[in-house]
CSV table of C-alpha atoms in Angstrom, one decimal:
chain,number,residue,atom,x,y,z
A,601,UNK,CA,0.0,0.0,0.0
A,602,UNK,CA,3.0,2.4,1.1
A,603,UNK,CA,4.9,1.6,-2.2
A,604,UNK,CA,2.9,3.4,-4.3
A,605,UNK,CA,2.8,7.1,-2.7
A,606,UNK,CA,6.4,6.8,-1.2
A,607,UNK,CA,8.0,5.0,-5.4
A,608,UNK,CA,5.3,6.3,-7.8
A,609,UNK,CA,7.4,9.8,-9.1
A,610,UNK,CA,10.2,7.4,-9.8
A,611,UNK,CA,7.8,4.8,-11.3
A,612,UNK,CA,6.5,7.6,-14.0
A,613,UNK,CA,10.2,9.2,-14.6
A,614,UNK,CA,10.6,5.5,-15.6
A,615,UNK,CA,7.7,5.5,-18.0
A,616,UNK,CA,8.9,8.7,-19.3
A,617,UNK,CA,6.1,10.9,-17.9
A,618,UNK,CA,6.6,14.3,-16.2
A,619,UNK,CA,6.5,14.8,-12.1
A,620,UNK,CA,2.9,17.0,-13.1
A,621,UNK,CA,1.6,13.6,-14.7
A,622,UNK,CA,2.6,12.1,-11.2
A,623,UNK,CA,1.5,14.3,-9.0
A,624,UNK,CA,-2.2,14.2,-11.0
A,625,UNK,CA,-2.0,10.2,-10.4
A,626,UNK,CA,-1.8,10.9,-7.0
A,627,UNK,CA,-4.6,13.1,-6.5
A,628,UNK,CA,-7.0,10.6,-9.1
A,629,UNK,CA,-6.2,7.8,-6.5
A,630,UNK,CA,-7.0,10.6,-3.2
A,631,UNK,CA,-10.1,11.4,-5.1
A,632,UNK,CA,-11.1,8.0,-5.8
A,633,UNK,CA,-10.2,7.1,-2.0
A,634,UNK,CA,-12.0,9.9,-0.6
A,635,UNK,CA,-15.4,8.9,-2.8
A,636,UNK,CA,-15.0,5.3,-2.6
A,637,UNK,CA,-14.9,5.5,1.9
A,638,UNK,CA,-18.1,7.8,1.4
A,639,UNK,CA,-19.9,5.9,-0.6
A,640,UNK,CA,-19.0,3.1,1.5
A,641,UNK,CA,-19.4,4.6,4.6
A,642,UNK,CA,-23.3,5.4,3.8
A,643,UNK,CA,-24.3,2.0,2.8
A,644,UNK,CA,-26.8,0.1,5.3
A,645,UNK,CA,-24.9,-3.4,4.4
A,646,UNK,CA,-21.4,-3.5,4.7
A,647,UNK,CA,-19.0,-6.1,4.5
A,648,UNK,CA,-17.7,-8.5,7.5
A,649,UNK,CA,-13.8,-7.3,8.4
A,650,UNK,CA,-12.4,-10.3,7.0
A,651,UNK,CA,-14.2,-9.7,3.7
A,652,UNK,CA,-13.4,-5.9,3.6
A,653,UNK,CA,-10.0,-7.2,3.8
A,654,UNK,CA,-10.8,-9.2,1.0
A,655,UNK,CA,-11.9,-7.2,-1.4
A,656,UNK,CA,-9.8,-4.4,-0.4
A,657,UNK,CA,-6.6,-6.4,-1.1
A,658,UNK,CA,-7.7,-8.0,-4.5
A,659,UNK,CA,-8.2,-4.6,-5.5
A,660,UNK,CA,-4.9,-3.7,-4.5
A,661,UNK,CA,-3.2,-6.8,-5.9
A,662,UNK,CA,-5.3,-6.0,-9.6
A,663,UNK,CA,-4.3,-2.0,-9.4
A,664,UNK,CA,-0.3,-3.5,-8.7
A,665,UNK,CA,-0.4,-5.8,-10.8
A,666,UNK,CA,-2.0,-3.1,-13.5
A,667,UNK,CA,1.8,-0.9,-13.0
A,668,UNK,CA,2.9,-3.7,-14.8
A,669,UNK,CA,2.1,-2.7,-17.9
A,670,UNK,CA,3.9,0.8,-18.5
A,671,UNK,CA,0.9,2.4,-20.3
A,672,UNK,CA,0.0,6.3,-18.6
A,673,UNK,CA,-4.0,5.1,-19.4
A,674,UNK,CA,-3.7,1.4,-17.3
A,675,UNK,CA,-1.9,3.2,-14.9
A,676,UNK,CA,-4.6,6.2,-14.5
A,677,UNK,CA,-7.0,2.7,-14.0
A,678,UNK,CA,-5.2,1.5,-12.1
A,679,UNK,CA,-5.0,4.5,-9.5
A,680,UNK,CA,-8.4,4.6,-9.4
A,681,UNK,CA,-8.3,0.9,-8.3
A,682,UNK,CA,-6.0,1.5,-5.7
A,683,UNK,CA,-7.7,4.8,-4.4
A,684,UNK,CA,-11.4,2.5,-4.1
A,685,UNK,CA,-8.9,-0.1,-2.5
A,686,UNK,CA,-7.5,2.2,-0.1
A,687,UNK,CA,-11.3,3.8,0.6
A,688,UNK,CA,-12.2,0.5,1.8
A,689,UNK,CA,-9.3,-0.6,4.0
A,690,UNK,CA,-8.7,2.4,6.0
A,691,UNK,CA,-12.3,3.0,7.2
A,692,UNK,CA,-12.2,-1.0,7.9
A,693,UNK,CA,-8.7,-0.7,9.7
A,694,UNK,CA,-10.0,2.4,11.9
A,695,UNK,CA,-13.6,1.1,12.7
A,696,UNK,CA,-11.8,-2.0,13.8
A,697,UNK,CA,-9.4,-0.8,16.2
A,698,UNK,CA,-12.4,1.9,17.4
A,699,UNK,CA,-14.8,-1.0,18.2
A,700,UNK,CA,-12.2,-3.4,19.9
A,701,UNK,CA,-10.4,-0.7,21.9
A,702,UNK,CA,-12.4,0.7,25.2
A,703,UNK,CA,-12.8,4.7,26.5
A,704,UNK,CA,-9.5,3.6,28.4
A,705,UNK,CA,-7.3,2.5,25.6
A,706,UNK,CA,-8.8,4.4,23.0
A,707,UNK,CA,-6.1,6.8,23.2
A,708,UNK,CA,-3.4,4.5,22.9
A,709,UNK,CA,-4.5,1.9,20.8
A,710,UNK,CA,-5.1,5.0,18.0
A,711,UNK,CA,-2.0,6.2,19.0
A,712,UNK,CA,-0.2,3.4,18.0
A,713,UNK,CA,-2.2,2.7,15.0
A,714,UNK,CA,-0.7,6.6,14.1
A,715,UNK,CA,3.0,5.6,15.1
A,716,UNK,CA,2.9,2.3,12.9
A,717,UNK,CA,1.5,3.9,9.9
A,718,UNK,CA,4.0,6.8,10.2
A,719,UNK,CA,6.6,3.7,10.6
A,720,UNK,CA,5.7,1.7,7.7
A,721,UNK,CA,5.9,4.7,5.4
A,722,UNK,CA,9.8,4.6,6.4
A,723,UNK,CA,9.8,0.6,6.6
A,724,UNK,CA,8.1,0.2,3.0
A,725,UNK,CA,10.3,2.1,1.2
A,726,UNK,CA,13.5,0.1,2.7
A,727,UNK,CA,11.8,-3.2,1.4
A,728,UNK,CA,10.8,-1.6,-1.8
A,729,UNK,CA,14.0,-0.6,-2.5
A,730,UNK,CA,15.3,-4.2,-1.9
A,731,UNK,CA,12.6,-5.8,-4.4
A,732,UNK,CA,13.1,-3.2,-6.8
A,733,UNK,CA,16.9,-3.7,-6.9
A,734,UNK,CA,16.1,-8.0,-7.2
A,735,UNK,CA,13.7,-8.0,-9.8
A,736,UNK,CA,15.5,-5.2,-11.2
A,737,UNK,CA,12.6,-2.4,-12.8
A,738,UNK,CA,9.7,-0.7,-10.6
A,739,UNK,CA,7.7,-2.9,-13.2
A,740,UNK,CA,8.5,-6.3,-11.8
A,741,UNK,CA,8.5,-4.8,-8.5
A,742,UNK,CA,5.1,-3.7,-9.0
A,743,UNK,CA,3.6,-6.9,-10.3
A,744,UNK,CA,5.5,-8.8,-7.3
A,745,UNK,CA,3.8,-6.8,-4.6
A,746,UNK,CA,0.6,-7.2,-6.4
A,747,UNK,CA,0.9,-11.0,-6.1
A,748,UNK,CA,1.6,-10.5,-1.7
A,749,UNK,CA,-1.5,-8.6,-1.9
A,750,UNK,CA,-3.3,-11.7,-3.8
A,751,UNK,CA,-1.9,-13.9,-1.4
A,752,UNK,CA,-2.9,-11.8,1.5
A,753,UNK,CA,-6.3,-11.7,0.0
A,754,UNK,CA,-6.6,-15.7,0.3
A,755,UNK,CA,-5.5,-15.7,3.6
A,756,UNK,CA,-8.2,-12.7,4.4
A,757,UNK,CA,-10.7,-15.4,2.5
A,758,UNK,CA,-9.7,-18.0,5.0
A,759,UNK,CA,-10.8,-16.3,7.5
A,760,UNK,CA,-13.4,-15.6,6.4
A,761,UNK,CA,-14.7,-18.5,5.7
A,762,UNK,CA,-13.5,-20.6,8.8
A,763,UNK,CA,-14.7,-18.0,11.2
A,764,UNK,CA,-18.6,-19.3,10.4
């Protein structure tokens, strides 16, 4: 999730685009994020955690996968898949920790939610780094993390379906 914002201008240099065409990426996929977690939000039906998760990193995994192909129109796609993936996991993530934390540990347990993803900014980009030099092109590395985020997605399935 982290590679994207923290690798994506050197991802476009790469594809020969400008740091403008970037920086518009990056707001398609804060737009789509910001629509898709309202939309979501309002819905009377929502999905069970380990099914959020679910969806939420197949989507991810299909918008990786996507920066595969070194195309500025997939990769506009596949922002837009990533923002909707993103707009489901953080309100998922955050209503999670709300409902399982008390008025005691509310603080904290928000609090360290903050401090880890402050720390996995830093900690993605290290590993990034190390997959990128590898497999050897922000391309591979791309399509790699989009497979973790399929696996991750079985194992959220799993869950799933052994928790009824």
């Amino acid at each position: 999730m982290f590679s994207v914002p923290m690798n994506f201008s050197a991802y476009i240099s790469e594809m020969g685009q400008s740091y403008t065409m970037c920086g518009i990426l990056m707001g398609v996929m804060g737009v789509a994020q910001g629509v898709f977690s309202i939309l979501y939000s309002r819905r009377v039906t929502k999905l069970s955690e380990p099914s959020a998760y679910a969806v939420s990193f197949l989507m991810m995994g299909v918008s990786l996968v996507l920066l595969y192909i070194p195309e500025i129109a997939v990769t506009f796609v596949s922002m837009v898949i990533m923002g909707f993936s993103l707009g489901l996991l953080m309100p998922t993530v955050i209503s999670q920790l709300s409902m399982y934390s008390t008025s005691k540990t509310s603080g904290k347990v928000m609090g360290g939610y903050s401090v880890f993803l402050n720390l996995s900014n830093f900690i993605s980009t290290l590993v990034f780094a190390m997959v990128i030099s590898m497999l050897g092109s922000f391309f591979n590395a791309y399509a790699f993390a989009g497979c973790v985020a399929f696996v991750i997605c079985v194992i959220c399935l799993i869950i799933r379906f052994r928790s009824n």
